[in-house]
Coordinates of C-alpha atoms in Angstrom, one line a residue:
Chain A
X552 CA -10.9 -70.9 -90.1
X553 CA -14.4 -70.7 -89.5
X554 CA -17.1 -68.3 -91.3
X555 CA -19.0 -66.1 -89.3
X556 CA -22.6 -64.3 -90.6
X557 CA -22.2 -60.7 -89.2
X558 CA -26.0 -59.7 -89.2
X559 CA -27.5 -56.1 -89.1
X560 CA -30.9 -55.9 -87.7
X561 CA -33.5 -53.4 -87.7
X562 CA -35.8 -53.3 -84.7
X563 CA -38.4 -51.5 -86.3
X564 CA -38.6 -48.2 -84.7
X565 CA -35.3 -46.4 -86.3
X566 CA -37.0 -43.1 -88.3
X567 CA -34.8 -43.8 -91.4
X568 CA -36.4 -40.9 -93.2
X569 CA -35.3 -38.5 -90.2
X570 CA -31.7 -39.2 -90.9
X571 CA -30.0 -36.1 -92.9
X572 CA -28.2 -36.2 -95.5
X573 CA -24.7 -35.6 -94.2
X574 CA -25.4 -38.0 -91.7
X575 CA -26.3 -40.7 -94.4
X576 CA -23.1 -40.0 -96.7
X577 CA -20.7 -40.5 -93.5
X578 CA -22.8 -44.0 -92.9
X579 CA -22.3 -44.6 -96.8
X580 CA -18.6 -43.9 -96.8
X581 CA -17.4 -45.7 -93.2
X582 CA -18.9 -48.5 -94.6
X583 CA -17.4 -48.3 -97.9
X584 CA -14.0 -48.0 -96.0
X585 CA -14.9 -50.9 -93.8
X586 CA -15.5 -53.1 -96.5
X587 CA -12.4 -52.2 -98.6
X588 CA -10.5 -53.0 -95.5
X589 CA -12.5 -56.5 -94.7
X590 CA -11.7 -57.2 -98.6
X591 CA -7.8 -56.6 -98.3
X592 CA -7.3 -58.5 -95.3
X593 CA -8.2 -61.9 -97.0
X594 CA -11.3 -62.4 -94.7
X595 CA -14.6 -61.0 -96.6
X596 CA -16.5 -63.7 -98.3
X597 CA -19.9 -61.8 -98.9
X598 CA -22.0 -59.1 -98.0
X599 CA -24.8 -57.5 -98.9
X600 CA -27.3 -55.0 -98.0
X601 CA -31.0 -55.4 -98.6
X602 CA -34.0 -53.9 -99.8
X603 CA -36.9 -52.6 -97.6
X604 CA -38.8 -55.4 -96.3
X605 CA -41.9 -54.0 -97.6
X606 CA -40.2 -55.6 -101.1
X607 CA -39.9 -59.2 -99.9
X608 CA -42.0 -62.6 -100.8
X609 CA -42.5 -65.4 -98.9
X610 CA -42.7 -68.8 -100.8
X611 CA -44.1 -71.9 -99.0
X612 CA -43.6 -75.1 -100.7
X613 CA -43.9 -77.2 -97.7
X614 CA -47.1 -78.6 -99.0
X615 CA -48.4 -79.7 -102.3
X616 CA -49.3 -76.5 -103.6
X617 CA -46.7 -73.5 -103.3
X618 CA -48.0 -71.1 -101.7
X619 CA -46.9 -67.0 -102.3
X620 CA -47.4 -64.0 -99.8
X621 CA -46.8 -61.2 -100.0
X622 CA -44.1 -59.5 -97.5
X623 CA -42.0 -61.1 -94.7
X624 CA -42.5 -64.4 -93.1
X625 CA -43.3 -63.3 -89.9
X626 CA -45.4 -60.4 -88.6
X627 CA -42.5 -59.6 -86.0
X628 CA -41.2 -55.7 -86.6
X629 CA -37.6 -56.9 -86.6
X630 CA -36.0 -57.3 -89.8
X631 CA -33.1 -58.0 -91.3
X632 CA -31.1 -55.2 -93.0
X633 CA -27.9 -56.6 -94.4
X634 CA -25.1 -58.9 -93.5
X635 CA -21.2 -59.8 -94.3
X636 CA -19.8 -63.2 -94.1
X637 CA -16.7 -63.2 -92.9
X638 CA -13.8 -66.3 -92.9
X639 CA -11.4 -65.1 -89.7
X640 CA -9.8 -67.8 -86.9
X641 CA -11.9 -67.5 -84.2
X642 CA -14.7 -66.0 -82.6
X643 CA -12.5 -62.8 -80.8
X644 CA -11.5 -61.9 -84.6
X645 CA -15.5 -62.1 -85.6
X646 CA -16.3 -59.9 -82.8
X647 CA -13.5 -57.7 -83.5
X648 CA -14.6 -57.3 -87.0
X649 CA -18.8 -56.6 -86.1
X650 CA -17.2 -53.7 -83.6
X651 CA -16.2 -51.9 -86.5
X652 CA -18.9 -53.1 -88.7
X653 CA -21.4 -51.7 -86.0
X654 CA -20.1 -48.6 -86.0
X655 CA -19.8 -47.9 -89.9
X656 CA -23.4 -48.7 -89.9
X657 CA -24.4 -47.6 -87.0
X658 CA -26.5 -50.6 -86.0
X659 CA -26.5 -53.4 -83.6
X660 CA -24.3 -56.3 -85.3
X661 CA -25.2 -60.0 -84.6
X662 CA -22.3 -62.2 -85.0
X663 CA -23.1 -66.1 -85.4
X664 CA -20.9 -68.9 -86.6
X665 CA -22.0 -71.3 -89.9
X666 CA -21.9 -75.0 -89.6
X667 CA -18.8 -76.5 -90.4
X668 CA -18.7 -78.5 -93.6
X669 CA -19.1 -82.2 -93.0
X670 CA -16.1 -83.5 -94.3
Chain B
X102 CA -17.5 -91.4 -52.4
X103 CA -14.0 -90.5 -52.3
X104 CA -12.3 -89.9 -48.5
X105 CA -10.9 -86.4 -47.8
X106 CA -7.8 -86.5 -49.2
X107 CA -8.2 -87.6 -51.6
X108 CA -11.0 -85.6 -52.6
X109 CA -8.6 -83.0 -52.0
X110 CA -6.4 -83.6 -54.5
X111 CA -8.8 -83.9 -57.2
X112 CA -10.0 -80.4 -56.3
X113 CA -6.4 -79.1 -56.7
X114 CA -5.5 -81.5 -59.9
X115 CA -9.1 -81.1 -61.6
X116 CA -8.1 -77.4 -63.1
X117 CA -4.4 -78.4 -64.2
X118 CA -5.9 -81.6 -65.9
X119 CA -8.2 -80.0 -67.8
X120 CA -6.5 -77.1 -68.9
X121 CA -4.1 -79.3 -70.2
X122 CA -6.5 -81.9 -71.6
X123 CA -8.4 -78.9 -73.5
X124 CA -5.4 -77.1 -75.3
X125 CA -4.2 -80.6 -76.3
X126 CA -7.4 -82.1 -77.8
X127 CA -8.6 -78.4 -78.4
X128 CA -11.9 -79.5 -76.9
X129 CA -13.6 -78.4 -73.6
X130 CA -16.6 -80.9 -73.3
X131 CA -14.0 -83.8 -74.1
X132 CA -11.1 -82.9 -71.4
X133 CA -13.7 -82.3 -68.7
X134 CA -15.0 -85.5 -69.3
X135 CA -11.9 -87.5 -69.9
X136 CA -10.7 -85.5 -66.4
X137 CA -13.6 -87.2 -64.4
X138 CA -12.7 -90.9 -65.8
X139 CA -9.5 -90.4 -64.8
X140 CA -10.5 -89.9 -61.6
X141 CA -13.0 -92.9 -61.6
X142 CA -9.9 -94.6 -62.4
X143 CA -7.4 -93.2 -60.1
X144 CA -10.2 -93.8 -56.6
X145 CA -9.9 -97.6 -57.7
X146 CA -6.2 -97.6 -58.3
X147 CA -4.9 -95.4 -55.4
X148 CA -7.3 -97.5 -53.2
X149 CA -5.3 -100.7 -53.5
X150 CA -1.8 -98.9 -54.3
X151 CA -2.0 -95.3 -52.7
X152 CA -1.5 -91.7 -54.2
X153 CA 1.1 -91.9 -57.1
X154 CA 4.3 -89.2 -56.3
X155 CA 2.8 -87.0 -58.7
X156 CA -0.7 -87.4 -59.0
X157 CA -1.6 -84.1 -61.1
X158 CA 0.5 -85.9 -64.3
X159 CA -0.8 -89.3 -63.2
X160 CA -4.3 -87.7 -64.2
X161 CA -3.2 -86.0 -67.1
X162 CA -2.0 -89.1 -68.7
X163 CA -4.7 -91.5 -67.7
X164 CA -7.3 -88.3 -69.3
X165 CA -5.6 -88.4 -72.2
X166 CA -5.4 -91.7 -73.1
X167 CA -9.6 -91.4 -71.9
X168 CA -9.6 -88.7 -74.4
X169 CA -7.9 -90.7 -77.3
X170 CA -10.3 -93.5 -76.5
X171 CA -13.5 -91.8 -77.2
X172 CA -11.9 -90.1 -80.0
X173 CA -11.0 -93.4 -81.7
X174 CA -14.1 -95.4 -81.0
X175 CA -16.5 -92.1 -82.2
X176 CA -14.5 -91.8 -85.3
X177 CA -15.1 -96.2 -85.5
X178 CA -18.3 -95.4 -84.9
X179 CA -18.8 -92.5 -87.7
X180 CA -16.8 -95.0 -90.0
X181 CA -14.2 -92.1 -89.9
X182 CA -10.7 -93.5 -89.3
X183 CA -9.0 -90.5 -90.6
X184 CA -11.1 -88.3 -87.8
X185 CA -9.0 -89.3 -84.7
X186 CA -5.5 -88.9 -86.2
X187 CA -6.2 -85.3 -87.5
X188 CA -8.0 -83.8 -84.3
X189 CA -5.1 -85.1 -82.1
X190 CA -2.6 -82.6 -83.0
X191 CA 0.4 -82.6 -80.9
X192 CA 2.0 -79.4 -82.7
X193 CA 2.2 -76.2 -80.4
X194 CA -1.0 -74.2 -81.4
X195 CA 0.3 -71.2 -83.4
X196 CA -0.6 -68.3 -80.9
X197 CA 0.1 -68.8 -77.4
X198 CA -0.1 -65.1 -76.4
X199 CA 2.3 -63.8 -73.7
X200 CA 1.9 -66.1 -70.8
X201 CA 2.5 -69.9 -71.8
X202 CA 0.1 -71.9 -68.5
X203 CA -2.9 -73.4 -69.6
X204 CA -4.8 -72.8 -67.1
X205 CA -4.5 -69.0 -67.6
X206 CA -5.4 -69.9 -71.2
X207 CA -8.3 -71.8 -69.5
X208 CA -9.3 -68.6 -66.9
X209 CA -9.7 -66.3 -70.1
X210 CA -11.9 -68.9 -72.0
X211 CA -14.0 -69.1 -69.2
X212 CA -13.9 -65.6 -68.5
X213 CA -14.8 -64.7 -72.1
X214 CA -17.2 -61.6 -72.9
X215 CA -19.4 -63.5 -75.4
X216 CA -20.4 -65.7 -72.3
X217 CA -23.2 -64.4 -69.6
X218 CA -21.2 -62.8 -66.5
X219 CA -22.9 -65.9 -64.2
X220 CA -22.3 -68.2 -66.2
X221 CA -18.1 -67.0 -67.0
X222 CA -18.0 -67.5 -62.7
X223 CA -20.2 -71.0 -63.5
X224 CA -17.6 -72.3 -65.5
X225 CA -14.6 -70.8 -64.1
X226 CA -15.2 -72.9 -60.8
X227 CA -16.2 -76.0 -62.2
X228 CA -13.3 -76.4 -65.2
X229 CA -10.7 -74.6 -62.9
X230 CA -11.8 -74.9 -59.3
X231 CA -13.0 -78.5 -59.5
X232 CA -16.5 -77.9 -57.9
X233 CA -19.1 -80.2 -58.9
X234 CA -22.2 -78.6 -60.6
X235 CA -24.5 -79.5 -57.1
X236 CA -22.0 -76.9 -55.7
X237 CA -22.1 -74.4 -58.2
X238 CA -26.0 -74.7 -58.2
X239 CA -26.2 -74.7 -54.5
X240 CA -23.7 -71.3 -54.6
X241 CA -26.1 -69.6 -57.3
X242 CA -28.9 -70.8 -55.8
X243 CA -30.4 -72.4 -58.5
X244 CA -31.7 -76.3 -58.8
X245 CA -28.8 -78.5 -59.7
X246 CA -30.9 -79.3 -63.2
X247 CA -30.8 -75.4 -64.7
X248 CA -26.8 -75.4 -63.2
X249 CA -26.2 -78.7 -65.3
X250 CA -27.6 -77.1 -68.3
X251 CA -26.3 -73.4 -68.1
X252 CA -23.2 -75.4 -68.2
X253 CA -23.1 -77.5 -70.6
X254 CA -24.8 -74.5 -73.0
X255 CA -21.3 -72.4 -71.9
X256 CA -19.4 -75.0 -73.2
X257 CA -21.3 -76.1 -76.5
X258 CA -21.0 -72.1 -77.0
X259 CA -17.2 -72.5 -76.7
X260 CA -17.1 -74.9 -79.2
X261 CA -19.6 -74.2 -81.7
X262 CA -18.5 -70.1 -82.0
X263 CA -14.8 -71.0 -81.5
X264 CA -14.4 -68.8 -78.8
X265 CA -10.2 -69.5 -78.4
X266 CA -8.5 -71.2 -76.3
X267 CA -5.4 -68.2 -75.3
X268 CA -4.6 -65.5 -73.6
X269 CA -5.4 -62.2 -75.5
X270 CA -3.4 -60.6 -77.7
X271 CA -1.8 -57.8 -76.1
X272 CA -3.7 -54.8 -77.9
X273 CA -7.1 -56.9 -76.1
X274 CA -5.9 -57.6 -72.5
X275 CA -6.7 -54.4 -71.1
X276 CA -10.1 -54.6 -71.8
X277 CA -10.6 -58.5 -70.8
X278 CA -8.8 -58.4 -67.8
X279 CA -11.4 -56.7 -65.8
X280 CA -13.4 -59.9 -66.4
X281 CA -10.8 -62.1 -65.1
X282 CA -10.1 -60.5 -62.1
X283 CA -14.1 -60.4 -61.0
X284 CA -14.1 -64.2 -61.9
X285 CA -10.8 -64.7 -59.7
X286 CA -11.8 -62.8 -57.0
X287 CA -15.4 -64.9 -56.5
X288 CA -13.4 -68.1 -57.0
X289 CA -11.6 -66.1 -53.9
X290 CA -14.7 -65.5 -51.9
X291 CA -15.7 -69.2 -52.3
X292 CA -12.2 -70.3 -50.3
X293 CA -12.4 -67.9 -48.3
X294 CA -16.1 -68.5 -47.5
X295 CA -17.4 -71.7 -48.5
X296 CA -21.3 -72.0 -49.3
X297 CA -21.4 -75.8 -49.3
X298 CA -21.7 -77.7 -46.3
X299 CA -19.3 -80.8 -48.3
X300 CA -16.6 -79.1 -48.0
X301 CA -14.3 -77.8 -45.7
X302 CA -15.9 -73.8 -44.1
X303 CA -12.6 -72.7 -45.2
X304 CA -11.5 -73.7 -48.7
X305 CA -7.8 -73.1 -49.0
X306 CA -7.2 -75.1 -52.4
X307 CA -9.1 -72.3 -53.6
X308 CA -7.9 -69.6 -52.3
X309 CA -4.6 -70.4 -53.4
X310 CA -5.7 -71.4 -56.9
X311 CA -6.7 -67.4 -56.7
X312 CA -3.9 -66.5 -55.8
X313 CA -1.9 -68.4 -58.1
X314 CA -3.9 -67.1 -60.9
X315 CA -4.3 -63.4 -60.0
X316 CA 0.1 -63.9 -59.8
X317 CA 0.0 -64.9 -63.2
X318 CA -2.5 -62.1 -64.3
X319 CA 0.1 -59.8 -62.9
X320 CA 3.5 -60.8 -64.2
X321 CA 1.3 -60.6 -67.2
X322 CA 0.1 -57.1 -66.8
X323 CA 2.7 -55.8 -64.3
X324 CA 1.2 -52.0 -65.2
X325 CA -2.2 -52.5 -64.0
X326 CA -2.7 -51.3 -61.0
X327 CA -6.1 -53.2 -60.6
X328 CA -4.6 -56.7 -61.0
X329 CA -1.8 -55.6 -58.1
X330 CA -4.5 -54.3 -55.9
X331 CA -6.5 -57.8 -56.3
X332 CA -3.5 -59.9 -55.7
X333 CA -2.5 -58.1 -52.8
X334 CA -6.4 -57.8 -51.5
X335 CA -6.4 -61.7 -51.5
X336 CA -2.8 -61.9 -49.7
X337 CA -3.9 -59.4 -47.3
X338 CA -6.9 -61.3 -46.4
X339 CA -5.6 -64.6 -47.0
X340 CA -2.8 -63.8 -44.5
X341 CA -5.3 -64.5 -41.4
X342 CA -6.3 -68.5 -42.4
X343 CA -5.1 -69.7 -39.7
X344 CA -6.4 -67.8 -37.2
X345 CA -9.8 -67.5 -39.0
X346 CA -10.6 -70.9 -37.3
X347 CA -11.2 -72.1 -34.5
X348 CA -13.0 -75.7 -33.5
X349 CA -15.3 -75.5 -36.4
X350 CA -16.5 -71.8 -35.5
X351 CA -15.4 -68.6 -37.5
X352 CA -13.3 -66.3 -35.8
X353 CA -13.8 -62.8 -36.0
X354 CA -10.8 -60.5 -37.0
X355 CA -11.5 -58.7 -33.0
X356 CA -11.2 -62.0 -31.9
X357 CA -7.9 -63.4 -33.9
X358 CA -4.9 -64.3 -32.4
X359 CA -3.0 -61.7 -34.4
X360 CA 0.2 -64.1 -34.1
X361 CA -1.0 -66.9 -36.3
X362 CA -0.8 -64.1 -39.4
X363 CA 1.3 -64.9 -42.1
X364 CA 4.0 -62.3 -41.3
X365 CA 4.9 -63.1 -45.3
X366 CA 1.7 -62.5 -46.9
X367 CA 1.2 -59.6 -45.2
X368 CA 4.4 -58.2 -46.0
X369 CA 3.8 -59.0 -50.0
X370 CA 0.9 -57.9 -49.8
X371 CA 1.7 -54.1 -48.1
X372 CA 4.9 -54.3 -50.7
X373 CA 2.4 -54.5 -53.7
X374 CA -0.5 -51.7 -52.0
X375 CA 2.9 -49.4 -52.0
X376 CA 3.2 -50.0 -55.6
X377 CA -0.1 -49.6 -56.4
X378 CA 0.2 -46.3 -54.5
X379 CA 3.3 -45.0 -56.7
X380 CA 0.5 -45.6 -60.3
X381 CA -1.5 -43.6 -58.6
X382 CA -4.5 -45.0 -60.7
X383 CA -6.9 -45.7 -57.5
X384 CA -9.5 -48.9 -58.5
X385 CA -11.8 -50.7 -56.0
X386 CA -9.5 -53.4 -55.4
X387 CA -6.9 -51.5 -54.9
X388 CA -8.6 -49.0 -52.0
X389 CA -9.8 -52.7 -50.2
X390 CA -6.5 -53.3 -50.6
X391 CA -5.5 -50.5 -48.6
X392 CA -8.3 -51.4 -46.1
X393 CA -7.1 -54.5 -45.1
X394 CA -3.6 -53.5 -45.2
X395 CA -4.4 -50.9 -42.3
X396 CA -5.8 -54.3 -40.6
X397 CA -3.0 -55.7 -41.0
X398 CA -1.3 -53.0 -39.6
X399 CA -2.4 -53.1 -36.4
X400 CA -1.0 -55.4 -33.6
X401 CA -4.1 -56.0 -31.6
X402 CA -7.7 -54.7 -32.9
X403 CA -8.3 -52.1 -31.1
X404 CA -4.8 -50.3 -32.1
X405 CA -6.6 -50.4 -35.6
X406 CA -6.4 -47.0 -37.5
X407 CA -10.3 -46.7 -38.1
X408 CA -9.8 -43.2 -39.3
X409 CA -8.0 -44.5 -42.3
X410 CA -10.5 -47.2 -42.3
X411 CA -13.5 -45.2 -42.7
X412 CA -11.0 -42.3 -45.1
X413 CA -10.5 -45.4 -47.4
X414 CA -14.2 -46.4 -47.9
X415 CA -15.2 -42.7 -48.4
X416 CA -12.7 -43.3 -51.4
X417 CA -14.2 -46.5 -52.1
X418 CA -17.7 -44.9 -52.1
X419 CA -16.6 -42.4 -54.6
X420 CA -15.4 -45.1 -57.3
X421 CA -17.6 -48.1 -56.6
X422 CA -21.0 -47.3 -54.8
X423 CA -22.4 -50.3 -53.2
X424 CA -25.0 -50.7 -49.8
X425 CA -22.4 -53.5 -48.9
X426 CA -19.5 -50.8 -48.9
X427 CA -21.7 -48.6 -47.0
X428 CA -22.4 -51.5 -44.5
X429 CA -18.3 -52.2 -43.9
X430 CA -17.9 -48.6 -43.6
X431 CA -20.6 -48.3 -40.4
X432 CA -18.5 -51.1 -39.3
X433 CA -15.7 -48.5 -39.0
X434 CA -17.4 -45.9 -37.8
X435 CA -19.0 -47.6 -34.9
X436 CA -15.1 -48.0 -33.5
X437 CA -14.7 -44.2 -34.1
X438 CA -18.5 -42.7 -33.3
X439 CA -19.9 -45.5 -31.1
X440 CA -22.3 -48.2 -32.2
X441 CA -25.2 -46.3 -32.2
X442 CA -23.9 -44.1 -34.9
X443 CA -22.9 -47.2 -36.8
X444 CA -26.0 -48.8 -36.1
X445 CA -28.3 -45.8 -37.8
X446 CA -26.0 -46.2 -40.9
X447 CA -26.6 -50.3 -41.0
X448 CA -30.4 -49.5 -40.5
X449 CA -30.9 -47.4 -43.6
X450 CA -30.0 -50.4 -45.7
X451 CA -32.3 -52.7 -47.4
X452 CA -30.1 -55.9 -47.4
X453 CA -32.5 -58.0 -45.9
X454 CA -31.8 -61.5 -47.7
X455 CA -27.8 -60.5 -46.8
X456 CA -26.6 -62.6 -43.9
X457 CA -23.8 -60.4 -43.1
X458 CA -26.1 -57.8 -42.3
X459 CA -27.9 -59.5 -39.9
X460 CA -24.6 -60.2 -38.2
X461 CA -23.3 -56.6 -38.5
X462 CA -27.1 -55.3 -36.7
X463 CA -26.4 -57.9 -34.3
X464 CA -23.2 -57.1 -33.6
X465 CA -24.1 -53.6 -32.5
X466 CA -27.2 -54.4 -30.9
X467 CA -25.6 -56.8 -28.5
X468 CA -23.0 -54.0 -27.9
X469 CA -25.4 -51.5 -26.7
X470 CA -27.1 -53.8 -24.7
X471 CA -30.4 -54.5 -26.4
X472 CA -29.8 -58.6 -26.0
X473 CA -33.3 -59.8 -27.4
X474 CA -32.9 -57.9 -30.6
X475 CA -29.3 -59.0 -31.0
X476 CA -30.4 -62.7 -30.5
X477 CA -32.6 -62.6 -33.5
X478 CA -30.8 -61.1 -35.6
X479 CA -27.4 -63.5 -35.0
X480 CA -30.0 -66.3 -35.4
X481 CA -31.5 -64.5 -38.4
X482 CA -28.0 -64.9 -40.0
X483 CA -27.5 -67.8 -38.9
X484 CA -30.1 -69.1 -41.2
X485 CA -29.3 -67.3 -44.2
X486 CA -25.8 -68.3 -44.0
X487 CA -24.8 -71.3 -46.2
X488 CA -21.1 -71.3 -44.4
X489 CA -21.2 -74.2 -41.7
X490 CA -18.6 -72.2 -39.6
X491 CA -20.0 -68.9 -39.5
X492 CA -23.4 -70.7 -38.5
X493 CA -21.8 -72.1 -36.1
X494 CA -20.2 -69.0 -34.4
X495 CA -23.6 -67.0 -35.2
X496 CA -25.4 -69.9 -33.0
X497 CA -23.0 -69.0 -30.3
X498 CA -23.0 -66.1 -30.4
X499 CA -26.6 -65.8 -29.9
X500 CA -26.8 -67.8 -26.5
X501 CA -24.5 -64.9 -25.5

């Protein structure tokens, strides 16, 4: 088995506040069913969705003094949104889960495999 | 270097040995490289003893006893003894899909949609066609260098996102076949039409690999009409091999010697266009099918049916718009209308960098009698060709 980060990213110019309502509860609930579905087939490990990235810090303890700023690491308008980690067999069964998970959220879903474990 | 023959059959072996090699070590990188030691090996061996009876197993177990090798001494090396006995698992891996041939297995991991569409053909010839990465660069026309690496980042993708090594699930194959049968049908193109000058203008090993592969697609999908219309495309096509030839120069199908066909192909091949008829799901391959099969039909060339011809690529027009299908179909209709009329159509296009439209202008210059235009163009295409037997006949034919 290998586990999989299933990543949503935001490219910046998506008008969340435009989105209605109705339109937000359907997200809401298809994602709510997506991950009750993930949970009962044995392969969901984690997930998580994320504040704004207006409410992030970046900490740099590289050198002898840590150093705190405000907001994201880098001034790039992508951001990440949320993510699932996912244990399946193979890479057709990751990508077979982020379809789905795409469409519940209705963004783009990057799939990438962890490292194994060194045994 | 090794002689023709031999070279020969490590083009045919190289696909089966490493198909087999990857689903037994479960590892890409390793079988291709155990599959060229055994050849190092087997050019010293069969120099002093000759080609063992069955030289495709002869590989397969010299490659993986190569592959066993380097798994024991890395796993010596890591100080990890336990490493080499675990990742040699002999047990049948658990889901082996509908069709049980590795190299199918090996077609749709190459094939796979998480790869880059040049490099899935990349791959596809060098793991199950044999050609070297010069070749492949020289085909893409790319420096050998950005080849090597597109390669090698295919296959550490493979590995490191576990992209499996089967034949989709049932439920999937619909959807990935499509993939396949573009990747088969290049590998196709490239025997039928060789673009390096090391090999042979006409490569039949591949060609037949094609065909052997777009069978298997279809015993596997015997419903889609697509996968019959590609199979009996290639037969259709393939059925005129031997008189494609002719000392070293490309024969044109007016030219052919209609009775060095193969009566068989062509008969398989008509058999499966019938069948794709009675679907009645019409797909590209499927109306080229048709195309050639109306070839086919005809005893000598100029008994050829060109109304059907030029009927058929209206159709194919309709489903897959391409300048090139415009350019075959001008072809047609300069048997029906004349060549001017063809010629106006073949003008219109902007396929410059395109050798065979240089040949097609040609063609139809020389035919209405404008011989200084035609010889530039023939030697225009001549140039831009990378086939050694279709420069060849483009060199003649430009002398007149």
């Amino acid at each position: 088995m290998t586990q999989y980060m299933l990543s949503v990213h935001h490219d910046g110019t998506e008008d969340f506040s435009s989105i209605d309502e109705a339109t937000m509860q359907k997200m809401f609930a298809d994602v709510d069913a997506f991950n009750t579905e993930l949970q009962a087939s044995g392969s969901w490990v984690f997930a998580g969705g994320l504040q704004p990235i207006e409410a992030s810090t970046t900490v740099d303890a590289t050198g002898a003094e840590p150093i705190l700023t405000d907001g994201p690491f880098s001034e790039s308008k992508e951001f990440l949104g949320g993510f699932w980690i996912i244990d399946v067999a193979d890479l057709d069964a990751a990508l077979d889960w982020a379809r789905r998970g795409s469409a519940a959220c209705q963004g783009k879903v990057e799939v990438r495999p962890f490292q194994e474990e060194p045994s | 270097m090794p002689d023709r023959a031999w070279e020969q059959v490590f083009r045919a072996e190289h696909g089966r040995v490493v198909a087999t090699l990857a689903r037994r070590f479960g590892d890409l990188d390793l079988a291709e490289d155990a599959t060229s030691e055994a050849l190092v090996v087997a050019l010293e061996k069969w120099s002093e003893e000759g080609l063992p009876p069955n030289p495709g197993a002869w590989l397969t177990t010299v490659g993986a006893r190569k592959a066993l090798d380097r798994l024991r001494r890395e796993a010596k090396r890591d100080g990890k003894q336990q490493e080499a006995v675990t990742m040699v698992d002999d047990s049948p891996p658990d889901d082996l899909g509908v069709v049980e041939d590795d190299r199918l297995r090996l077609v749709f991991t190459c094939c796979h949609p998480a790869l880059a569409p040049e490099n899935r053909v990349a791959l596809t010839l060098r793991m199950l066609g044999g050609l070297t990465v010069a070749e492949i660069a020289r085909a893409f026309l790319v420096p050998e260098t950005t080849m090597a690496q597109r390669i090698t980042r295919s296959k550490a993708k493979i590995k490191q996102a576990k992209i499996p090594y089967r034949v989709p699930r049932e439920a999937d194959l619909p959807a990935r076949v499509g993939g396949v049968l573009a990747v088969l049908y290049l590998v196709f193109n490239e025997g039928y039409l060789a673009t390096s000058e090391e090999t042979d203008p006409i490569r039949g090993e591949l060609c037949d690999e094609a065909v052997r592969l777009t069978r298997l697609v279809v015993q596997l999908m015997p419903d889609e009409p697509e996968a019959l219309g590609l199979l009996a495309l290639m037969l259709l096509i393939d059925a005129r091999r031997a008189a494609r030839e002719r000392d070293g120069m490309l024969v044109t199908l007016d030219q052919q010697d209609r009775r060095l066909w193969d009566a068989e192909r062509i008969d398989e091949g008509h058999a499966l266009v019938r069948r794709c008829l009675q679907v009645g799901r019409p797909g590209p391959y499927q109306l080229q099918a048709a195309i050639q099969a109306v070839h086919d039909d005809a005893l000598e060339f100029p008994d050829t049916q060109w109304d059907q011809v030029v009927a058929l690529y209206d159709q194919l027009l309709a489903v897959a718009p391409s300048p090139i299908v415009v350019m075959n179909r001008a072809v047609a209709v300069a048997e029906l209308d004349g060549p001017e009329v063809g010629l106006a159509l073949v003008e219109e296009l902007d396929l410059d960098g395109y050798h065979a439209w240089h040949a097609t202008r040609a063609d139809l210059l020389r035919r209405l009698g404008r011989s200084d235009e035609a010889r530039d163009a023939y030697l225009r295409a001549a140039e831009l060709t990378q086939n050694a037997a279709e420069r060849a006949w483009l060199q003649a034919r430009s002398t007149g």
